[in-house]
Coordinates of N, CA and C in Angstrom, one line a residue:
Chain A
X1 N 301.5 144.4 -15.2 CA 302.1 143.0 -15.4 C 303.6 143.0 -15.3
X2 N 304.1 141.9 -15.0 CA 305.6 141.7 -14.8 C 306.2 141.5 -16.1
X3 N 307.5 142.1 -16.3 CA 308.3 141.9 -17.5 C 309.3 140.9 -17.1
X4 N 309.4 139.8 -17.9 CA 310.3 138.7 -17.6 C 311.2 138.4 -18.7
X5 N 312.5 138.3 -18.4 CA 313.5 137.9 -19.5 C 314.1 136.6 -19.1
X6 N 314.5 135.9 -20.1 CA 315.3 134.6 -19.9 C 316.5 134.6 -20.8
X7 N 317.5 134.0 -20.3 CA 318.8 133.8 -21.0 C 319.2 132.4 -20.8
X8 N 319.7 131.7 -21.9 CA 319.7 132.2 -23.3 C 318.3 132.0 -23.9
X9 N 318.1 132.6 -25.0 CA 316.8 132.4 -25.7 C 316.8 131.0 -26.4
X10 N 317.9 130.5 -26.8 CA 318.0 129.2 -27.4 C 319.4 128.7 -27.3
X11 N 319.6 127.4 -27.3 CA 320.9 126.8 -27.3 C 320.9 125.4 -27.8
X12 N 322.0 125.0 -28.4 CA 322.2 123.6 -28.9 C 323.3 123.0 -28.1
X13 N 323.0 121.9 -27.4 CA 324.0 121.4 -26.5 C 324.3 119.9 -26.8
X14 N 325.4 119.4 -26.4 CA 325.7 118.0 -26.6 C 325.3 117.2 -25.4
X15 N 324.9 116.0 -25.6 CA 324.5 115.1 -24.5 C 325.5 115.0 -23.5
X16 N 325.1 114.9 -22.2 CA 326.1 114.7 -21.1 C 326.5 116.1 -20.5
X17 N 326.2 117.2 -21.2 CA 326.6 118.5 -20.6 C 325.4 119.1 -19.9
X18 N 325.6 120.2 -19.3 CA 324.6 120.9 -18.5 C 324.4 122.3 -19.0
X19 N 323.2 122.8 -18.8 CA 322.9 124.2 -19.2 C 322.2 124.9 -18.1
X20 N 322.6 126.1 -17.8 CA 321.9 126.9 -16.8 C 321.1 128.0 -17.5
X21 N 319.8 128.1 -17.2 CA 318.9 129.1 -17.7 C 318.6 130.1 -16.7
X22 N 318.6 131.4 -17.0 CA 318.4 132.4 -16.1 C 317.0 133.1 -16.3
X23 N 316.4 133.5 -15.3 CA 315.1 134.2 -15.4 C 315.2 135.4 -14.5
X24 N 314.9 136.6 -15.1 CA 315.0 137.8 -14.4 C 313.6 138.5 -14.5
X25 N 313.1 139.1 -13.4 CA 311.8 139.8 -13.4 C 312.1 141.2 -13.0
X26 N 311.3 142.1 -13.6 CA 311.5 143.5 -13.3 C 310.9 144.0 -12.0
X27 N 310.3 143.2 -11.2 CA 309.8 143.5 -9.9 C 309.9 142.3 -9.0
X28 N 309.8 142.6 -7.7 CA 309.9 141.5 -6.7 C 308.6 140.7 -6.8
X29 N 308.8 139.4 -6.8 CA 307.6 138.5 -6.9 C 307.8 137.4 -5.9
X30 N 306.8 136.9 -5.3 CA 306.9 135.8 -4.3 C 307.0 134.5 -5.0
X31 N 306.2 134.2 -6.0 CA 306.1 132.9 -6.6 C 306.8 132.9 -7.9
X32 N 307.7 132.0 -8.1 CA 308.3 131.8 -9.5 C 308.2 130.3 -9.8
X33 N 308.0 130.0 -11.0 CA 307.8 128.6 -11.4 C 308.6 128.3 -12.7
X34 N 309.0 127.1 -12.8 CA 309.7 126.6 -14.0 C 308.8 125.5 -14.7
X35 N 308.5 125.7 -16.0 CA 307.7 124.8 -16.8 C 308.6 124.3 -17.9
X36 N 308.2 123.1 -18.4 CA 308.8 122.6 -19.6 C 307.6 122.3 -20.6
X37 N 308.0 122.6 -21.9 CA 307.0 122.4 -23.0 C 307.7 121.6 -24.1
X38 N 307.5 120.3 -24.1 CA 308.1 119.4 -25.1 C 307.4 119.7 -26.5
X39 N 308.1 119.3 -27.5 CA 307.6 119.7 -28.9 C 306.2 119.2 -29.1
X40 N 305.3 120.1 -29.5 CA 303.9 119.8 -29.8 C 303.1 119.5 -28.6
X41 N 303.6 119.8 -27.4 CA 302.8 119.5 -26.2 C 302.5 120.7 -25.4
X42 N 301.7 120.5 -24.3 CA 301.4 121.6 -23.5 C 302.5 121.8 -22.4
X43 N 302.2 122.6 -21.4 CA 303.2 122.9 -20.4 C 303.1 122.0 -19.2
X44 N 304.2 121.6 -18.7 CA 304.3 120.7 -17.5 C 305.2 121.4 -16.5
X45 N 304.7 121.5 -15.3 CA 305.4 122.2 -14.2 C 306.6 121.3 -13.7
X46 N 307.8 121.9 -13.7 CA 308.9 121.2 -13.2 C 309.0 121.4 -11.7
X47 N 309.0 122.7 -11.2 CA 309.2 123.0 -9.8 C 308.8 124.4 -9.5
X48 N 308.5 124.7 -8.3 CA 308.3 126.0 -7.7 C 309.6 126.5 -7.1
X49 N 310.1 127.6 -7.5 CA 311.3 128.2 -7.0 C 311.0 129.0 -5.8
X50 N 311.4 128.6 -4.6 CA 311.1 129.3 -3.4 C 312.3 130.2 -3.0
X51 N 312.1 131.4 -2.6 CA 313.2 132.3 -2.2 C 313.6 131.9 -0.8
X52 N 314.8 131.6 -0.6 CA 315.4 131.3 0.7 C 315.2 129.9 1.2
X53 N 314.7 129.0 0.3 CA 314.6 127.6 0.7 C 314.7 126.8 -0.6
X54 N 314.7 125.5 -0.4 CA 314.8 124.6 -1.6 C 313.6 124.7 -2.5
X55 N 313.8 124.4 -3.7 CA 312.6 124.4 -4.6 C 311.8 123.2 -4.3
X56 N 310.5 123.3 -4.7 CA 309.5 122.2 -4.6 C 309.3 121.6 -5.9
X57 N 309.7 120.3 -6.1 CA 309.6 119.6 -7.3 C 308.3 118.8 -7.5
X58 N 307.9 118.7 -8.8 CA 306.7 118.0 -9.1 C 307.1 116.5 -9.3
X59 N 306.1 115.6 -9.3 CA 306.4 114.2 -9.5 C 307.0 114.0 -10.9
X60 N 308.1 113.3 -10.9 CA 308.8 113.0 -12.1 C 310.0 113.9 -12.3
X61 N 310.2 114.9 -11.5 CA 311.3 115.8 -11.6 C 312.1 115.8 -10.3
X62 N 313.4 115.7 -10.4 CA 314.3 115.6 -9.2 C 315.3 116.7 -9.2
X63 N 315.8 117.0 -8.0 CA 316.7 118.1 -7.9 C 318.1 117.8 -8.5
X64 N 318.5 116.6 -8.6 CA 319.8 116.2 -9.2 C 319.8 116.5 -10.7
X65 N 318.7 116.4 -11.3 CA 318.5 116.6 -12.7 C 318.2 118.1 -13.1
X66 N 317.5 118.7 -12.2 CA 317.0 120.1 -12.5 C 317.3 121.0 -11.2
X67 N 318.5 121.2 -10.9 CA 318.8 122.0 -9.7 C 318.3 123.5 -10.0
X68 N 317.7 124.1 -9.0 CA 317.2 125.4 -9.1 C 317.7 126.3 -8.0
X69 N 318.0 127.6 -8.4 CA 318.4 128.5 -7.4 C 317.4 129.7 -7.4
X70 N 317.3 130.3 -6.2 CA 316.4 131.5 -6.1 C 317.0 132.4 -5.1
X71 N 318.0 133.1 -5.5 CA 318.8 133.9 -4.5 C 318.1 135.2 -4.0
X72 N 317.1 135.7 -4.8 CA 316.4 136.9 -4.4 C 315.0 136.8 -5.0
X73 N 314.2 137.9 -4.8 CA 312.8 137.9 -5.3 C 312.7 138.3 -6.7
X74 N 313.8 138.5 -7.4 CA 313.6 138.9 -8.9 C 314.4 138.0 -9.8
X75 N 315.0 137.0 -9.3 CA 315.9 136.1 -10.1 C 315.8 134.7 -9.7
X76 N 316.0 133.8 -10.7 CA 316.0 132.4 -10.5 C 316.8 131.7 -11.7
X77 N 317.4 130.6 -11.4 CA 318.1 129.8 -12.4 C 317.6 128.4 -12.3
X78 N 317.5 127.8 -13.5 CA 317.2 126.3 -13.7 C 318.4 125.7 -14.4
X79 N 318.9 124.7 -13.9 CA 320.0 123.9 -14.6 C 319.4 122.6 -15.1
X80 N 319.7 122.3 -16.4 CA 319.3 121.0 -16.9 C 320.7 120.2 -17.0
X81 N 320.8 119.2 -16.1 CA 322.0 118.5 -15.9 C 322.1 117.2 -16.8
X82 N 323.3 116.9 -17.1 CA 323.6 115.6 -17.8 C 322.5 115.4 -18.9
X83 N 322.5 116.3 -19.8 CA 321.4 116.3 -20.8 C 321.4 115.1 -21.8
X84 N 320.2 114.8 -22.2 CA 320.0 113.8 -23.2 C 319.0 114.4 -24.2
X85 N 318.9 113.8 -25.4 CA 318.0 114.3 -26.4 C 316.6 114.5 -25.9
X86 N 316.2 113.7 -25.0 CA 314.8 113.8 -24.4 C 314.6 115.1 -23.6
X87 N 315.6 115.8 -23.3 CA 315.5 117.0 -22.6 C 315.3 118.2 -23.6
X88 N 315.3 117.9 -24.9 CA 315.0 118.9 -25.9 C 313.6 119.5 -25.7
X89 N 313.5 120.7 -25.3 CA 312.2 121.3 -25.0 C 312.3 122.8 -25.0
X90 N 311.2 123.5 -24.7 CA 311.2 124.9 -24.4 C 311.0 124.9 -22.8
X91 N 311.9 125.7 -22.2 CA 311.8 125.9 -20.7 C 311.4 127.3 -20.5
X92 N 310.3 127.4 -19.7 CA 309.7 128.7 -19.4 C 309.7 129.0 -17.9
X93 N 310.0 130.2 -17.5 CA 309.7 130.6 -16.1 C 308.5 131.4 -16.1
X94 N 307.8 131.4 -15.0 CA 306.6 132.2 -14.9 C 306.5 132.8 -13.5
X95 N 305.8 133.9 -13.3 CA 305.7 134.5 -12.0 C 304.3 134.9 -11.8
X96 N 303.9 135.0 -10.6 CA 302.6 135.6 -10.2 C 302.8 137.1 -9.9
X97 N 301.9 137.8 -10.6 CA 302.0 139.3 -10.4 C 300.6 139.8 -10.0
X98 N 300.5 140.6 -9.0 CA 299.2 141.0 -8.5 C 298.6 139.8 -7.7
X99 N 297.3 139.8 -7.7 CA 296.6 138.8 -6.8 C 296.7 137.4 -7.4
X100 N 296.6 137.3 -8.7 CA 296.5 135.9 -9.3 C 297.1 135.8 -10.7
X101 N 297.3 136.9 -11.4 CA 297.7 136.7 -12.8 C 299.1 136.1 -12.8
X102 N 299.3 135.2 -13.8 CA 300.6 134.6 -14.0 C 301.1 134.9 -15.4
X103 N 302.3 135.3 -15.4 CA 302.9 135.7 -16.7 C 304.1 134.8 -17.0
X104 N 304.4 134.6 -18.3 CA 305.5 133.7 -18.7 C 306.6 134.5 -19.3
X105 N 307.8 134.0 -19.1 CA 308.9 134.6 -19.8 C 308.9 134.1 -21.3
X106 N 309.8 134.6 -22.1 CA 309.8 134.2 -23.5 C 310.2 132.8 -23.8
X107 N 310.8 132.1 -22.8 CA 311.2 130.8 -23.0 C 312.7 130.6 -23.5
X108 N 313.2 129.4 -23.2 CA 314.5 129.0 -23.7 C 314.3 127.7 -24.5
X109 N 314.7 127.8 -25.8 CA 314.5 126.6 -26.6 C 315.8 125.8 -26.6
X110 N 315.8 124.6 -26.0 CA 316.9 123.8 -25.9 C 316.9 122.6 -26.8
X111 N 318.0 122.4 -27.6 CA 318.1 121.2 -28.4 C 319.3 120.5 -28.0
X112 N 319.1 119.2 -27.7 CA 320.3 118.4 -27.2 C 320.6 117.4 -28.3
X113 N 321.8 117.4 -28.8 CA 322.2 116.5 -29.9 C 323.1 115.3 -29.3
Chain B
X1 N 297.9 110.8 -14.3 CA 297.3 111.1 -15.5 C 296.8 112.5 -15.6
X2 N 296.5 113.0 -16.8 CA 296.0 114.4 -16.9 C 294.5 114.4 -16.5
X3 N 294.1 115.4 -15.7 CA 292.7 115.5 -15.3 C 292.1 116.8 -15.8
X4 N 292.6 117.3 -16.8 CA 292.1 118.5 -17.4 C 292.1 118.3 -18.9
X5 N 291.0 118.3 -19.6 CA 290.8 118.0 -21.0 C 290.3 119.1 -21.8
X6 N 290.8 119.1 -23.0 CA 290.3 120.1 -24.0 C 290.5 119.5 -25.4
X7 N 289.7 119.9 -26.4 CA 289.9 119.2 -27.7 C 291.3 119.6 -28.3
X8 N 291.8 118.7 -29.1 CA 293.1 118.9 -29.7 C 293.1 120.0 -30.7
X9 N 292.1 120.0 -31.6 CA 292.2 120.9 -32.7 C 290.8 121.4 -33.1
X10 N 290.7 122.6 -33.6 CA 289.4 123.1 -34.1 C 289.7 124.0 -35.3
X11 N 288.8 124.0 -36.2 CA 288.9 124.9 -37.4 C 287.7 125.7 -37.6
X12 N 287.9 127.0 -37.9 CA 286.8 127.9 -38.0 C 287.1 128.9 -39.1
X13 N 286.0 129.6 -39.6 CA 286.2 130.5 -40.7 C 286.3 131.9 -40.1
X14 N 287.1 132.7 -40.8 CA 287.2 134.1 -40.4 C 285.9 134.8 -40.2
X15 N 285.7 135.5 -39.1 CA 284.4 136.2 -38.9 C 283.5 135.4 -38.1
X16 N 283.7 134.1 -37.9 CA 282.8 133.2 -37.2 C 283.1 133.2 -35.7
X17 N 282.4 132.4 -35.0 CA 282.6 132.2 -33.6 C 283.1 130.8 -33.3
X18 N 284.0 130.6 -32.3 CA 284.4 129.3 -32.0 C 284.4 129.2 -30.4
X19 N 284.0 128.1 -29.9 CA 283.9 127.8 -28.5 C 284.8 126.7 -28.1
X20 N 285.8 126.9 -27.3 CA 286.7 125.9 -26.9 C 286.3 125.4 -25.4
X21 N 286.0 124.1 -25.3 CA 285.6 123.6 -24.0 C 286.8 123.0 -23.2
X22 N 286.6 123.1 -21.9 CA 287.7 122.6 -21.0 C 287.0 121.9 -19.8
X23 N 287.3 120.7 -19.6 CA 286.7 120.0 -18.4 C 287.9 119.6 -17.5
X24 N 287.6 119.6 -16.2 CA 288.6 119.3 -15.2 C 288.1 118.6 -14.0
X25 N 289.0 117.8 -13.4 CA 288.6 117.1 -12.2 C 289.8 117.3 -11.2
X26 N 289.5 117.9 -10.1 CA 290.5 118.1 -9.1 C 289.9 118.3 -7.7
X27 N 290.7 117.8 -6.7 CA 290.3 118.1 -5.3 C 290.9 119.4 -4.9
X28 N 290.1 120.4 -4.6 CA 290.7 121.7 -4.4 C 290.8 122.4 -5.7
X29 N 290.1 123.5 -5.8 CA 290.1 124.3 -7.0 C 289.9 125.8 -6.6
X30 N 290.7 126.6 -7.2 CA 290.6 128.0 -7.0 C 290.0 128.8 -8.2
X31 N 290.7 128.5 -9.3 CA 290.3 129.2 -10.5 C 290.8 128.6 -11.8
X32 N 290.3 129.1 -12.9 CA 290.6 128.6 -14.2 C 291.2 129.7 -15.2
X33 N 292.3 129.4 -15.7 CA 293.0 130.3 -16.6 C 292.8 129.9 -18.1
X34 N 292.8 130.9 -19.0 CA 293.0 130.6 -20.4 C 294.2 131.5 -20.9
X35 N 295.0 130.8 -21.7 CA 296.2 131.4 -22.3 C 296.1 131.2 -23.8
X36 N 296.7 132.1 -24.5 CA 296.9 132.0 -26.0 C 298.4 131.8 -26.2
X37 N 298.7 130.9 -27.1 CA 300.1 130.7 -27.5 C 300.2 130.6 -29.0
X38 N 300.9 131.6 -29.6 CA 301.3 131.5 -31.0 C 302.5 130.6 -31.1
X39 N 302.6 130.0 -32.3 CA 303.8 129.1 -32.5 C 305.1 129.8 -32.3
X40 N 305.9 129.2 -31.5 CA 307.3 129.7 -31.2 C 307.3 130.8 -30.2
X41 N 306.1 131.1 -29.5 CA 306.1 132.2 -28.6 C 305.6 131.6 -27.2
X42 N 305.8 132.5 -26.2 CA 305.3 132.1 -24.8 C 303.8 132.3 -24.7
X43 N 303.2 131.6 -23.8 CA 301.8 131.8 -23.6 C 301.5 133.2 -23.1
X44 N 300.4 133.8 -23.5 CA 300.0 135.1 -23.0 C 298.6 135.0 -22.3
X45 N 298.5 135.7 -21.2 CA 297.3 135.6 -20.4 C 296.1 136.1 -21.1
X46 N 295.0 135.4 -21.1 CA 293.7 135.9 -21.6 C 292.7 136.2 -20.5
X47 N 292.5 135.2 -19.6 CA 291.4 135.3 -18.7 C 291.6 134.5 -17.5
X48 N 290.9 134.8 -16.4 CA 291.0 134.0 -15.2 C 289.6 134.1 -14.5
X49 N 289.0 132.9 -14.4 CA 287.6 132.8 -13.8 C 287.7 132.2 -12.4
X50 N 287.2 132.8 -11.4 CA 287.1 132.3 -10.1 C 285.6 131.9 -9.8
X51 N 284.7 132.8 -10.1 CA 283.3 132.6 -9.8 C 282.6 132.1 -11.0
X52 N 281.5 131.4 -10.8 CA 280.6 130.9 -11.9 C 280.2 132.1 -12.7
X53 N 280.1 131.8 -14.0 CA 279.5 132.8 -14.9 C 280.4 133.1 -16.1
X54 N 279.9 134.1 -16.8 CA 280.6 134.6 -18.0 C 281.3 135.9 -17.8
X55 N 282.6 135.9 -18.2 CA 283.3 137.2 -18.2 C 283.7 137.5 -19.6
X56 N 283.4 138.8 -20.0 CA 283.6 139.2 -21.4 C 284.7 140.2 -21.4
X57 N 285.6 140.0 -22.4 CA 286.8 141.0 -22.6 C 286.9 141.1 -24.1
X58 N 286.2 142.1 -24.7 CA 286.3 142.4 -26.1 C 285.7 141.2 -26.9
X59 N 286.5 140.7 -27.8 CA 286.1 139.5 -28.6 C 286.1 138.2 -27.9
X60 N 286.8 138.2 -26.8 CA 287.0 136.9 -26.0 C 286.1 136.9 -24.8
X61 N 285.5 135.8 -24.5 CA 284.7 135.6 -23.3 C 285.1 134.3 -22.7
X62 N 285.1 134.2 -21.4 CA 285.3 132.9 -20.7 C 284.2 132.6 -19.7
X63 N 283.9 131.4 -19.6 CA 282.8 130.9 -18.8 C 283.3 129.8 -17.8
X64 N 282.7 129.8 -16.6 CA 283.1 128.8 -15.6 C 281.9 128.3 -14.9
X65 N 281.8 127.0 -14.8 CA 280.8 126.3 -13.9 C 281.6 125.4 -12.9
X66 N 281.8 125.9 -11.7 CA 282.5 125.2 -10.7 C 281.9 123.8 -10.4
X67 N 280.6 123.8 -10.3 CA 279.9 122.5 -9.9 C 280.0 121.5 -11.0
X68 N 280.2 121.9 -12.2 CA 280.3 120.9 -13.3 C 281.8 120.7 -13.7
X69 N 282.7 121.4 -13.2 CA 284.1 121.2 -13.6 C 284.3 121.6 -15.0
X70 N 283.7 122.7 -15.5 CA 283.6 123.0 -16.9 C 283.9 124.5 -17.1
X71 N 284.6 124.7 -18.2 CA 284.9 126.1 -18.6 C 284.9 126.1 -20.2
X72 N 284.6 127.3 -20.7 CA 284.8 127.4 -22.1 C 285.3 128.8 -22.4
X73 N 286.1 128.9 -23.5 CA 286.6 130.2 -24.1 C 285.8 130.4 -25.4
X74 N 285.2 131.6 -25.5 CA 284.5 131.9 -26.7 C 285.2 133.0 -27.5
X75 N 285.5 132.7 -28.7 CA 286.2 133.7 -29.6 C 285.2 134.1 -30.6
X76 N 284.9 135.4 -30.6 CA 284.0 136.0 -31.6 C 284.7 136.7 -32.7
X77 N 284.0 136.9 -33.8 CA 284.5 137.7 -35.0 C 286.0 137.3 -35.2
X78 N 286.1 136.0 -35.5 CA 287.5 135.5 -35.6 C 288.3 136.2 -36.7
X79 N 289.6 136.4 -36.3 CA 290.5 137.0 -37.3 C 291.6 136.0 -37.5
X80 N 292.3 136.2 -38.6 CA 293.4 135.2 -39.0 C 294.4 135.2 -37.9
X81 N 294.7 136.3 -37.2 CA 295.7 136.3 -36.2 C 295.3 135.5 -34.9
X82 N 294.0 135.1 -34.9 CA 293.6 134.2 -33.8 C 294.0 132.8 -33.9
X83 N 294.6 132.4 -35.1 CA 295.1 131.1 -35.2 C 296.3 130.9 -34.2
X84 N 296.1 130.0 -33.3 CA 297.0 129.8 -32.2 C 296.6 128.6 -31.4
X85 N 297.4 128.2 -30.4 CA 296.9 127.2 -29.4 C 296.3 128.0 -28.2
X86 N 295.3 127.4 -27.7 CA 294.6 128.0 -26.5 C 294.7 126.9 -25.4
X87 N 295.3 127.4 -24.3 CA 295.5 126.5 -23.2 C 294.6 126.8 -22.0
X88 N 294.0 125.8 -21.4 CA 293.3 126.1 -20.2 C 294.1 125.5 -19.1
X89 N 294.0 126.1 -17.9 CA 294.8 125.6 -16.7 C 294.1 126.0 -15.5
X90 N 294.1 125.1 -14.5 CA 293.5 125.4 -13.2 C 294.6 125.6 -12.1
X91 N 294.2 126.3 -11.1 CA 295.1 126.5 -9.9 C 294.3 126.1 -8.7
X92 N 294.9 125.6 -7.7 CA 294.3 125.2 -6.5 C 294.3 126.3 -5.4
X93 N 295.1 127.3 -5.7 CA 295.2 128.5 -4.8 C 295.6 129.7 -5.6
X94 N 295.1 130.8 -5.3 CA 295.4 132.0 -6.0 C 296.9 132.3 -6.0
X95 N 297.4 132.5 -7.2 CA 298.8 132.8 -7.4 C 299.7 131.6 -7.3
X96 N 299.1 130.4 -7.3 CA 300.0 129.2 -7.1 C 300.1 128.5 -8.5
X97 N 300.7 127.4 -8.5 CA 301.1 126.7 -9.7 C 299.9 126.3 -10.5
X98 N 300.1 126.2 -11.8 CA 299.1 125.8 -12.8 C 299.2 124.4 -13.3
X99 N 298.0 123.8 -13.5 CA 298.0 122.5 -14.2 C 297.3 122.7 -15.5
X100 N 298.0 122.4 -16.6 CA 297.5 122.7 -17.9 C 296.9 121.5 -18.6
X101 N 295.9 121.9 -19.4 CA 295.3 120.9 -20.4 C 296.3 120.8 -21.5
X102 N 296.0 119.9 -22.5 CA 296.9 119.6 -23.6 C 296.9 120.7 -24.6
X103 N 296.0 121.7 -24.5 CA 296.0 122.8 -25.5 C 295.1 122.4 -26.7
X104 N 294.4 123.5 -27.2 CA 293.6 123.3 -28.4 C 294.2 124.2 -29.5
X105 N 294.5 123.6 -30.6 CA 295.0 124.4 -31.8 C 293.9 124.8 -32.6
X106 N 293.7 126.1 -32.7 CA 292.6 126.7 -33.5 C 293.2 127.2 -34.8
X107 N 292.6 126.8 -35.9 CA 293.0 127.2 -37.3 C 291.9 128.1 -37.8
X108 N 292.2 129.3 -38.2 CA 291.2 130.2 -38.8 C 291.5 130.2 -40.3
X109 N 290.4 129.9 -41.0 CA 290.6 129.9 -42.5 C 289.8 131.1 -43.1
X110 N 290.3 131.6 -44.2 CA 289.7 132.7 -44.9 C 288.3 132.4 -45.3

């Protein structure tokens, strides 16, 4: 299985500011994903981070709000831009390891005040 | 709208068995995942079913019927530490993105 780390683990930010979340994997992976988990809810996919090309965003999520970088096969960043209290969530990256298994990072707990 | 459904909450007694059902509707289906998530933690992988039938892993078993769009997770000999949320999710292609159900919160009582 892949070992995934995320930074920061948590942050409290003021509205209108931006936060960049990092995801590091201990092995090269093809597919990396960014999910959001709002309080008391399940996971919603934000985008698929593609190495060497632009991320693929899900309906309701746009690049201007959630720009993503994927400079290599072990690292990705997600930026939450111009934050509002509605962006308060846990943000998780996940990767596919092996044929199908998907593993999640520990998550970044974001609170916007 | 969400096209994968599971009950919101279930309560069971320590030592008992609980079955969590998951139904889905999608065009294009590859397989069905089950994850366990304790409060404040990331989801951890439990099982992945591609073919019809039952797969057993210790106290946990997962079943899939592709024709019925139905899966269940069976937890046997429940322990207090099994109190958690259980998430089902499908994928349309191996290794690709997941679509999650709302999660089922299981409370195990002494």
